[in-house]
């Protein structure tokens, strides 16, 4: 079935990115938006848009019935969920199918199977995919889990069965701390997922986080599209990804790729998905499967020269995977690095709000920016603080790093504090440059130095403070107002 | 003029085509475009800049780094956080108010919970006393905004100027 | 020798593009500029800049001694000439070497050999590279050339021996028209190249213009990096290029590539160069060799995942070609298309001047813009009207075309008329879409239709004309002034 | 208001949230950003626009196409090119003046040569008469600018208002 009008049930950079491919395929695009985002970039780039009403995300982007209403109202015949929000909601996947629309994502059953982390572990073990040693699926009470914990050995991790993204996860170093940790994890898991069940996993000292892109079609073809190295994380959230991973050789890559394909097959997967592994001392363990497009999908696109969103739409329309993929004729080339620009301070990772007063994206050979904001965009606290992704491609890893650093330095962002200094520090760090790093990279880095302003910054500031305020190019309406007065311009006091 | 950027401070004097930054005399030329200053060129090279002003404060983007610089000449100092006040450490939304307005707290008790993104941050009482809330559950607040004060029990009169919840 | 500071003896998009790679290699960049371009983008993107004084190009960018002075004044240790201007000047290449600086280009002798088209033809014939049947090198007088013309057959082309870019070239259909055509060609050649010599070439009815990127190092390694299809031309100037060419199969590609390498070897070439061929009915003929980086080099970079400017700088520094190139392990992938955005009207190709009032480049996956202007840039008539290049990459040809069309449509340019409608018409034309087209593509296309404004354009115009003038976002200083008053704002009359 | 774009012309009336373009009634909403109008949204979809105004003329970028539209309400008409005038057909530089000022020409004689980029364009006399130059060799001229007139021989007095070469 050929899709004519695609509703993107998301916001920010991923909504914009999906629309671009849709437009190239001759498919009309429909944006949805919460009222506070009526003028947002993803709305402005769509062919049409539907309001989801006012309120917090749970009443807008996370409301299955509103998304379906929007699809009906706009005449959309298909829905792309992006990542986050409802992308891993079996309820939406089912409701879309029941409404007679196409779902650009995996079957609801596959989402459900992989969404329950304990069930997924069991499935993977049965499919011969190695998993991190952990507690038995039946162990639920404190007593049962304590016994399992002694068997696995401390330190270990407590994790939410329904979880993801590290929510509800904590490290426990001694048996006596386990009960308190279990209670806390159950509370968080209950609040976040309406499911209090937790389980235990062995703690790996210096694991790398390496994931494989998988893709399957409705004809039963399942392939992998190589790996992404995602070990640069802050508080369990990725901030820099690269491909290929310096930790894999050809043999290990082949074994992990096979395991990823086996994982996808075990749940009769269809569409784009990602199988995450922990890699420690040359051994790898299934971590979880993300049953959606990944934030960092773009680095795979750059090294393979493919468009994963186009492939998603084609598979959803009933087309088979490209024959080159089916026959293993993918041609990885060069090196790609993604930097995630977050609206957050670079030291404590506290989210920042504000209005983007200056926004000049880097450009040029080998530089791609997937962005969800623009000059004038309002950045609030109700959504993920990801502003944009910089993807740098180079013919080898040093060239890609140099290009990423060059582009990052050229990126002008004013109005909202970002993690730009942290990203620059990662690129310049010995550990990252060497390629030998694990998920504790950030912990081992020296703290971000607060450099004093260079003379040019003092001069620019003095010039701006000497001039009449209108001459600084700031829009009156866009100016934040930390002094407590209301918005419009006033002369310097 | 005297400028301040966090803990750093400089005396900056602008003359025609030259500047004095602290003890450092520096001839420069300014490049501008439709968006204001674009670069400062001096003997040490060309440095790209972007500036946005808000009142007596500017943010300066300078070759990949961002600085917040404000005028320190006779500036009204930022309100010092008084020992009895609780202010927001970052922008966020008040998720829960734990203590009833007018309720009594001990030093260190959680008064309210601020949520920024998915993280929750407990705001604790700086001393023993009676809580007066300045903001209400669900409010969006900016960094540095006063959330509540704790009055000494039985001693001082009710704080004036504390807004009721808006 | 490691280059520390590179002077780019050029302007516009190519200067910006070279600087980006230099910066990534840790090399400081020096821009040069004619006084009327003191605030131009290529100056603003450099680490330092040197004025070449006021005047027409011949007194600035084309003045060898001023370029050398600028290099001395700025402490540059190497010069990159870009394309055009002095890039194919043996005089500059020699002067740079004599000044003890590195020249990021081929040896002066190779430039000279290939610069004389008649000598180059002779060389190529000797090297076994097929050339278009043409007049003997000794034939110079009207009588000699008329005899040669009868031997070759009419129609034929008259060309300037020292020429390039089609200057002084004309088609002659009958012997009796030859003397007048020779006189005119000599006049133009004399004025343009200070060399009145002309020669004759057989006229090919529907040739395609296909060129091969070649690269050689000082150790004697010479390779080719596949082809670029450049048949979409207006008045002998390329406007759309793509790679791979739909006209080549593997066998023909191999033979042409071998011929290109033989051509480069024949003149002991070093660095990046391009061997241009005409292709007609499955036979190919050497046309000329461009002894410099080509405008359209970027499409080769996109399909091969390489950086040609980096390779130029490395070869100039004495490094050998990458081993993958030497061993033929290049990995072409997907399809890339370049669109040249010119400041010219799309019908008559008359150059346009003005100030760029709005400039919003398309972005996103597979889209690269190499640009020499920005909002506020002044576009004059003294320089090449190329504003920027859009390079679209797709996993196959249809995807690349769709992407190019999508990006072209998103590109906001106001203030200067451009050939955007012509580029859009080419992408939408049956001939281009089929891949079966030759250098007469534009001649066979229906004329660009002057579409009437859609309702939205009328409404936007009415809104702008109703509002007070300041609200339209135009900079007072940047506004052109067709009504004869001087610059600043005034209310609508 | 009456608007004109080349040979096309429309009566456009703006009301609150709707427009009338010719006979076509069209409800719409306007999206704006810091750079002015950004899109017109109507029942036929969302169309991106960018507008720059210069006096009573605007250029409109509209989903990949550019239009020049001007107000036709009581507008001072563009000066008609009089039969005795030579105007620049495009912006360029006067490369050569072929006829001496005050010299006599026949209809069709080349008066001067305009260069735009590397192309030369002959500007020819529209009738027989005496040439009065408005611009000089080497001058940069805009499209539509008067370059010279040809006065009828022996008849009219010297043209007033023709600038001497600048």
XYZ file of N, CA, C and O in Angstrom, chain C residues 326-468:
572
model
N 45.762 3.656 -4.221
C 46.845 3.079 -5.030
C 46.517 1.647 -5.409
O 46.900 1.183 -6.478
N 45.801 0.965 -4.507
C 45.488 -0.439 -4.757
C 44.119 -0.618 -5.395
O 43.598 -1.730 -5.469
N 43.524 0.495 -5.827
C 42.235 0.398 -6.515
C 41.080 0.040 -5.606
O 40.017 -0.353 -6.062
N 41.276 0.168 -4.288
C 40.199 -0.178 -3.358
C 39.357 1.052 -3.035
O 39.196 1.429 -1.885
N 38.822 1.699 -4.054
C 37.878 2.773 -3.781
C 36.487 2.155 -3.793
O 36.247 1.151 -4.446
N 35.587 2.740 -3.027
C 34.271 2.110 -2.880
C 33.162 3.101 -3.207
O 32.613 3.743 -2.325
N 32.863 3.246 -4.508
C 31.779 4.152 -4.890
C 30.456 3.605 -4.371
O 30.259 2.392 -4.310
N 29.566 4.518 -4.013
C 28.316 4.086 -3.404
C 27.263 5.133 -3.651
O 27.526 6.333 -3.514
N 26.067 4.699 -4.005
C 24.951 5.621 -4.159
C 25.139 6.562 -5.328
O 25.885 6.280 -6.278
N 24.479 7.693 -5.258
C 24.438 8.624 -6.374
C 24.478 10.041 -5.819
O 23.841 10.332 -4.817
N 25.239 10.916 -6.468
C 25.325 12.307 -6.022
C 25.070 13.243 -7.191
O 25.492 12.971 -8.323
N 24.369 14.323 -6.907
C 24.030 15.335 -7.912
C 24.426 16.703 -7.376
O 24.169 17.011 -6.214
N 25.054 17.505 -8.221
C 25.346 18.887 -7.837
C 24.505 19.846 -8.659
O 24.396 19.699 -9.872
N 23.934 20.832 -7.984
C 23.233 21.919 -8.667
C 24.008 23.204 -8.396
O 24.308 23.517 -7.256
N 24.327 23.935 -9.471
C 25.037 25.199 -9.284
C 24.032 26.345 -9.252
O 23.348 26.599 -10.243
N 23.987 27.038 -8.146
C 23.094 28.187 -8.033
C 23.836 29.436 -8.502
O 24.790 29.875 -7.862
N 23.376 29.967 -9.628
C 24.005 31.164 -10.185
C 23.119 32.383 -9.970
O 21.890 32.279 -10.011
N 23.751 33.528 -9.759
C 23.011 34.789 -9.736
C 22.815 35.218 -11.180
O 23.606 35.993 -11.736
N 21.784 34.667 -11.793
C 21.509 35.009 -13.185
C 20.061 34.665 -13.472
O 19.456 33.842 -12.780
N 19.500 35.284 -14.483
C 18.111 34.970 -14.788
C 18.073 33.609 -15.449
O 19.021 33.209 -16.132
N 17.003 32.860 -15.214
C 16.984 31.456 -15.623
C 16.694 31.250 -17.100
O 16.728 30.124 -17.577
N 16.413 32.322 -17.827
C 16.034 32.167 -19.235
C 17.153 32.626 -20.169
O 17.621 31.890 -21.026
N 17.613 33.852 -19.950
C 18.656 34.397 -20.824
C 20.049 34.224 -20.229
O 21.043 34.551 -20.882
N 20.136 33.792 -18.985
C 21.408 33.602 -18.284
C 22.180 34.912 -18.123
O 23.413 34.925 -18.123
N 21.458 36.028 -18.022
C 22.142 37.294 -17.793
C 22.472 37.398 -16.316
O 21.632 37.128 -15.458
N 23.695 37.789 -16.000
C 24.084 37.865 -14.591
C 23.275 38.922 -13.852
O 22.907 39.947 -14.411
N 23.011 38.674 -12.601
C 22.236 39.580 -11.769
C 23.084 40.049 -10.598
O 23.863 39.277 -10.041
N 22.892 41.295 -10.218
C 23.602 41.831 -9.060
C 22.593 42.181 -7.986
O 21.388 42.216 -8.240
N 23.077 42.445 -6.786
C 22.178 42.854 -5.711
C 22.734 42.454 -4.365
O 23.890 42.045 -4.248
N 21.910 42.604 -3.358
C 22.299 42.227 -2.003
C 21.396 41.090 -1.549
O 20.186 41.155 -1.741
N 22.002 40.070 -0.976
C 21.222 38.923 -0.506
C 20.409 39.359 0.714
O 20.972 39.651 1.767
N 19.091 39.408 0.557
C 18.226 39.876 1.647
C 17.721 38.721 2.502
O 17.423 38.899 3.679
N 17.580 37.572 1.907
C 17.204 36.382 2.677
C 18.002 35.223 2.114
O 18.131 35.081 0.894
N 18.536 34.403 2.977
C 19.390 33.293 2.551
C 19.234 32.191 3.583
O 19.754 32.300 4.690
N 18.439 31.182 3.269
C 18.250 30.064 4.184
C 18.573 28.793 3.426
O 17.837 28.373 2.543
N 19.708 28.190 3.773
C 20.172 27.009 3.044
C 19.388 25.777 3.465
O 19.069 25.608 4.632
N 19.101 24.900 2.516
C 18.485 23.632 2.879
C 19.479 22.790 3.672
O 20.684 22.933 3.517
N 18.946 21.930 4.537
C 19.824 21.076 5.344
C 19.231 19.674 5.394
O 18.272 19.384 4.713
N 19.809 18.841 6.236
C 19.238 17.516 6.482
C 20.026 16.399 5.846
O 21.042 16.625 5.186
N 19.531 15.193 6.028
C 20.242 14.007 5.554
C 20.568 14.085 4.067
O 19.696 14.394 3.254
N 21.819 13.822 3.721
C 22.197 13.734 2.318
C 22.248 15.053 1.591
O 22.365 15.083 0.373
N 22.156 16.157 2.307
C 22.169 17.473 1.668
C 23.399 18.244 2.120
O 23.635 18.389 3.309
N 24.201 18.691 1.175
C 25.382 19.496 1.480
C 25.316 20.772 0.656
O 24.997 20.715 -0.533
N 25.582 21.886 1.283
C 25.634 23.150 0.559
C 27.028 23.737 0.740
O 27.468 23.944 1.862
N 27.728 23.959 -0.346
C 29.000 24.685 -0.313
C 28.697 26.088 -0.810
O 28.355 26.280 -1.971
N 28.823 27.057 0.078
C 28.286 28.371 -0.219
C 29.326 29.445 -0.014
O 30.173 29.362 0.872
N 29.252 30.494 -0.833
C 30.192 31.599 -0.713
C 29.524 32.875 -0.255
O 30.179 33.905 -0.154
N 28.230 32.826 -0.009
C 27.520 34.038 0.392
C 26.713 33.760 1.657
O 26.651 32.641 2.156
N 26.090 34.791 2.164
C 25.232 34.694 3.335
C 24.314 35.896 3.286
O 24.437 36.743 2.413
N 23.395 35.964 4.217
C 22.494 37.104 4.263
C 23.324 38.379 4.376
O 24.243 38.446 5.184
N 23.014 39.359 3.562
C 23.755 40.607 3.607
C 24.881 40.682 2.595
O 25.433 41.756 2.367
N 25.250 39.552 1.982
C 26.338 39.571 1.002
C 25.939 40.418 -0.206
O 24.814 40.376 -0.674
N 26.897 41.140 -0.721
C 26.692 41.937 -1.920
C 27.167 41.092 -3.096
O 28.272 40.557 -3.089
N 26.323 40.921 -4.090
C 26.692 40.178 -5.285
C 26.917 41.178 -6.407
O 25.992 41.897 -6.791
N 28.145 41.262 -6.879
C 28.468 42.224 -7.932
C 28.576 41.546 -9.273
O 28.298 40.354 -9.413
N 28.987 42.289 -10.260
C 29.073 41.745 -11.617
C 30.510 41.463 -12.028
O 30.765 40.985 -13.115
N 31.454 41.768 -11.157
C 32.853 41.608 -11.539
C 33.371 40.194 -11.331
O 34.497 39.890 -11.706
N 32.566 39.332 -10.699
C 33.044 37.993 -10.409
C 32.093 36.957 -10.983
O 30.975 37.270 -11.381
N 32.549 35.717 -10.961
C 31.715 34.623 -11.397
C 30.390 34.626 -10.615
O 30.393 34.826 -9.409
N 29.269 34.417 -11.321
C 27.978 34.510 -10.632
C 27.606 33.284 -9.790
O 26.486 33.210 -9.292
N 28.520 32.334 -9.610
C 28.217 31.157 -8.786
C 28.067 31.572 -7.317
O 29.011 32.054 -6.702
N 26.878 31.376 -6.754
C 26.644 31.735 -5.355
C 26.945 30.565 -4.434
O 27.528 30.740 -3.369
N 26.523 29.378 -4.839
C 26.656 28.215 -3.968
C 26.349 26.968 -4.768
O 25.805 27.041 -5.868
N 26.732 25.833 -4.208
C 26.450 24.545 -4.837
C 25.655 23.699 -3.850
O 25.981 23.649 -2.665
N 24.632 23.063 -4.373
C 23.869 22.104 -3.578
C 24.292 20.717 -4.024
O 24.231 20.402 -5.223
N 24.733 19.890 -3.088
C 25.117 18.530 -3.425
C 24.161 17.585 -2.683
O 24.086 17.604 -1.460
N 23.434 16.794 -3.458
C 22.470 15.862 -2.872
C 22.951 14.442 -3.088
O 23.307 14.064 -4.209
N 22.972 13.669 -2.014
C 23.371 12.264 -2.102
C 22.161 11.390 -1.812
O 21.373 11.679 -0.912
N 22.016 10.313 -2.582
C 20.960 9.343 -2.310
C 21.488 7.953 -2.567
O 22.495 7.781 -3.255
N 20.793 6.940 -2.027
C 21.321 5.593 -2.198
C 21.185 5.123 -3.645
O 21.880 4.204 -4.059
N 20.301 5.758 -4.414
C 20.276 5.491 -5.851
C 19.910 6.782 -6.576
O 19.658 7.804 -5.940
N 19.871 6.731 -7.903
C 19.669 7.955 -8.670
C 18.308 8.602 -8.396
O 18.233 9.820 -8.164
N 17.199 7.834 -8.412
C 15.906 8.481 -8.117
C 15.883 9.144 -6.736
O 15.335 10.235 -6.584
N 16.481 8.500 -5.734
C 16.497 9.096 -4.390
C 17.310 10.381 -4.386
O 16.942 11.363 -3.728
N 18.417 10.403 -5.133
C 19.244 11.609 -5.182
C 18.495 12.742 -5.885
O 18.548 13.893 -5.468
N 17.776 12.413 -6.959
C 17.013 13.445 -7.665
C 15.919 14.000 -6.751
O 15.726 15.217 -6.644
N 15.195 13.107 -6.068
C 14.118 13.554 -5.172
C 14.674 14.448 -4.075
O 14.085 15.463 -3.704
N 15.826 14.065 -3.554
C 16.433 14.845 -2.479
C 16.886 16.215 -2.986
O 16.691 17.231 -2.325
N 17.484 16.225 -4.162
C 17.933 17.496 -4.734
C 16.736 18.418 -4.956
O 16.795 19.615 -4.662
N 15.637 17.851 -5.451
C 14.454 18.672 -5.723
C 13.857 19.198 -4.422
O 13.458 20.359 -4.331
N 13.800 18.332 -3.412
C 13.278 18.757 -2.117
C 14.126 19.901 -1.544
O 13.618 20.934 -1.114
N 15.433 19.732 -1.577
C 16.323 20.735 -0.993
C 16.269 22.034 -1.787
O 16.253 23.124 -1.217
N 16.225 21.913 -3.102
C 16.194 23.121 -3.939
C 14.944 23.939 -3.626
O 14.989 25.167 -3.552
N 13.845 23.234 -3.416
C 12.580 23.913 -3.141
C 12.597 24.608 -1.780
O 11.883 25.575 -1.546
N 13.416 24.090 -0.854
C 13.477 24.681 0.488
C 14.432 25.873 0.577
O 14.464 26.576 1.585
N 15.214 26.049 -0.447
C 16.293 27.049 -0.408
C 15.707 28.448 -0.581
O 15.206 28.789 -1.656
N 15.780 29.245 0.445
C 15.238 30.608 0.370
C 16.339 31.571 -0.068
O 17.359 31.702 0.606
N 16.125 32.208 -1.199
C 17.048 33.242 -1.675
C 16.216 34.429 -2.117
O 15.368 34.302 -2.999
N 16.428 35.575 -1.496
C 15.773 36.803 -1.940
C 16.818 37.894 -2.054
O 17.781 37.923 -1.303
N 16.579 38.797 -2.989
C 17.481 39.934 -3.151
C 18.230 39.886 -4.464
O 18.596 40.908 -5.012
N 18.478 38.689 -4.959
C 19.178 38.525 -6.236
C 18.465 37.414 -7.003
O 18.199 36.355 -6.436
N 18.159 37.665 -8.249
C 17.536 36.617 -9.048
C 18.531 35.486 -9.264
O 19.719 35.724 -9.453
N 18.048 34.252 -9.221
C 18.920 33.102 -9.442
C 18.321 32.178 -10.499
O 17.172 32.334 -10.903
N 19.110 31.187 -10.888
C 18.666 30.194 -11.862
C 17.909 29.031 -11.210
O 17.771 27.972 -11.820
N 17.420 29.238 -9.981
C 16.659 28.206 -9.270
C 15.558 27.583 -10.153
O 15.467 26.352 -10.227
N 14.737 28.379 -10.864
C 13.686 27.756 -11.690
C 14.255 26.862 -12.792
O 13.670 25.822 -13.113
N 15.388 27.245 -13.342
C 16.003 26.416 -14.378
C 16.472 25.084 -13.787
O 16.255 24.011 -14.373
N 17.099 25.151 -12.625
C 17.575 23.921 -11.983
C 16.402 23.001 -11.653
O 16.472 21.786 -11.858
N 15.311 23.588 -11.171
C 14.124 22.788 -10.857
C 13.573 22.148 -12.128
O 13.165 20.976 -12.122
N 13.570 22.909 -13.222
C 13.043 22.384 -14.484
C 13.914 21.246 -15.001
O 13.409 20.252 -15.538
N 15.237 21.367 -14.841
C 16.124 20.278 -15.273
C 15.803 19.007 -14.491
O 15.628 17.924 -15.072
N 15.702 19.126 -13.159
C 15.447 17.947 -12.328
C 14.120 17.283 -12.683
O 13.960 16.077 -12.541
N 13.156 18.087 -13.140
C 11.822 17.553 -13.439
C 11.686 17.104 -14.890
O 10.682 16.499 -15.250
N 12.700 17.386 -15.718
C 12.559 17.089 -17.146
C 12.632 15.586 -17.416
O 13.349 14.852 -16.749
N 11.865 15.162 -18.416
C 11.873 13.740 -18.784
C 13.279 13.277 -19.140
O 13.707 12.183 -18.750
N 13.987 14.113 -19.899
C 15.305 13.698 -20.373
C 16.249 13.461 -19.190
O 16.948 12.448 -19.130
N 16.257 14.393 -18.225
C 17.163 14.220 -17.098
C 16.746 13.019 -16.262
O 17.583 12.217 -15.850
N 15.458 12.897 -16.002
C 14.976 11.792 -15.175
C 15.318 10.439 -15.812
O 15.691 9.493 -15.127
N 15.235 10.383 -17.147
C 15.544 9.127 -17.835
C 17.029 8.795 -17.783
O 17.417 7.650 -17.952
N 17.866 9.812 -17.580
C 19.308 9.598 -17.611
C 19.877 9.641 -19.016
O 21.087 9.653 -19.203
N 18.997 9.654 -20.001
C 19.459 9.682 -21.403
C 19.404 11.115 -21.908
O 18.365 11.586 -22.381
N 20.516 11.801 -21.750
C 20.579 13.186 -22.218
C 21.996 13.489 -22.635
O 22.935 12.773 -22.260
N 22.153 14.517 -23.429
C 23.480 14.922 -23.888
C 23.624 16.422 -23.656
O 22.800 17.037 -22.976
N 24.683 17.009 -24.214
C 24.950 18.419 -23.925
C 23.885 19.345 -24.498
O 23.885 20.534 -24.202
N 22.986 18.795 -25.336
C 21.914 19.645 -25.859
C 20.648 19.574 -25.009
O 19.582 20.008 -25.437
N 20.765 19.046 -23.767
C 19.571 18.885 -22.922
C 18.777 20.179 -22.797
O 17.563 20.206 -22.994
N 19.470 21.268 -22.467
C 18.747 22.514 -22.238
C 18.044 23.004 -23.502
O 16.932 23.535 -23.441
N 18.687 22.788 -24.644
C 18.092 23.232 -25.897
C 16.805 22.470 -26.195
O 15.895 22.998 -26.836
N 16.726 21.233 -25.729
C 15.550 20.416 -26.030
C 14.445 20.579 -24.995
O 13.359 20.037 -25.165
N 14.732 21.316 -23.911
C 13.713 21.491 -22.882
C 12.736 22.594 -23.271
O 13.127 23.575 -23.893
N 11.456 22.466 -22.889
C 10.537 23.584 -23.130
C 11.003 24.794 -22.332
O 11.673 24.643 -21.305
N 10.675 26.001 -22.800
C 11.123 27.193 -22.069
C 10.555 27.219 -20.654
O 9.481 26.673 -20.391
N 11.323 27.824 -19.743
C 10.881 27.951 -18.351
C 9.595 28.770 -18.333
O 9.569 29.905 -18.794
N 8.546 28.188 -17.802
C 7.266 28.901 -17.749
C 7.311 29.952 -16.645
O 7.828 29.695 -15.561
N 6.793 31.125 -16.940
C 6.669 32.152 -15.912
C 5.346 31.902 -15.206
O 4.306 32.372 -15.648
N 5.377 31.162 -14.110
C 4.121 30.822 -13.447
C 3.526 32.055 -12.784
O 4.256 32.891 -12.247
N 2.196 32.183 -12.805
C 1.575 33.286 -12.072
C 1.698 33.029 -10.581
O 1.752 31.878 -10.146
N 1.770 34.083 -9.770
C 1.876 33.877 -8.324
C 0.673 33.111 -7.797
O -0.453 33.378 -8.210
N 0.863 32.156 -6.894
C -0.261 31.477 -6.247
C -0.934 32.443 -5.264
O -0.342 33.466 -4.902
N -2.153 32.119 -4.798
C -2.844 33.018 -3.868
C -1.986 33.397 -2.673
O -2.000 34.547 -2.226
N -1.216 32.416 -2.145
C -0.404 32.686 -0.951
C 0.620 33.798 -1.213
O 0.939 34.579 -0.323
N 1.154 33.846 -2.429
C 2.137 34.891 -2.740
C 1.460 36.255 -2.788
O 1.999 37.246 -2.286
N 0.259 36.307 -3.382
C -0.475 37.583 -3.408
C -0.784 38.039 -1.993
O -0.649 39.222 -1.651
N -1.192 37.084 -1.145
C -1.544 37.450 0.233
C -0.314 37.947 0.990
O -0.352 38.973 1.669
N 0.792 37.226 0.825
C 2.019 37.639 1.521
C 2.437 39.032 1.070
O 2.848 39.870 1.873
N 2.306 39.286 -0.225
C 2.666 40.609 -0.747
C 1.755 41.677 -0.157
O 2.213 42.743 0.267
N 0.460 41.373 -0.110
C -0.489 42.350 0.423
C -0.203 42.627 1.894
O -0.250 43.771 2.351
N 0.121 41.579 2.647
C 0.466 41.754 4.063
C 1.672 42.664 4.215
O 1.687 43.577 5.027
N 2.689 42.393 3.418
C 3.920 43.170 3.541
C 3.679 44.619 3.150
O 4.203 45.544 3.767
N 2.841 44.839 2.125
C 2.612 46.203 1.656
C 1.659 46.954 2.580
O 1.616 48.177 2.564
N 0.909 46.231 3.416
C 0.010 46.885 4.370
C 0.732 47.287 5.646
O 0.331 48.211 6.328
N 1.782 46.552 5.985
C 2.467 46.766 7.255
C 3.414 47.951 7.140
O 3.809 48.330 6.050
N 3.769 48.544 8.299
C 4.815 49.558 8.238
C 6.102 48.903 7.747
O 6.358 47.748 8.063
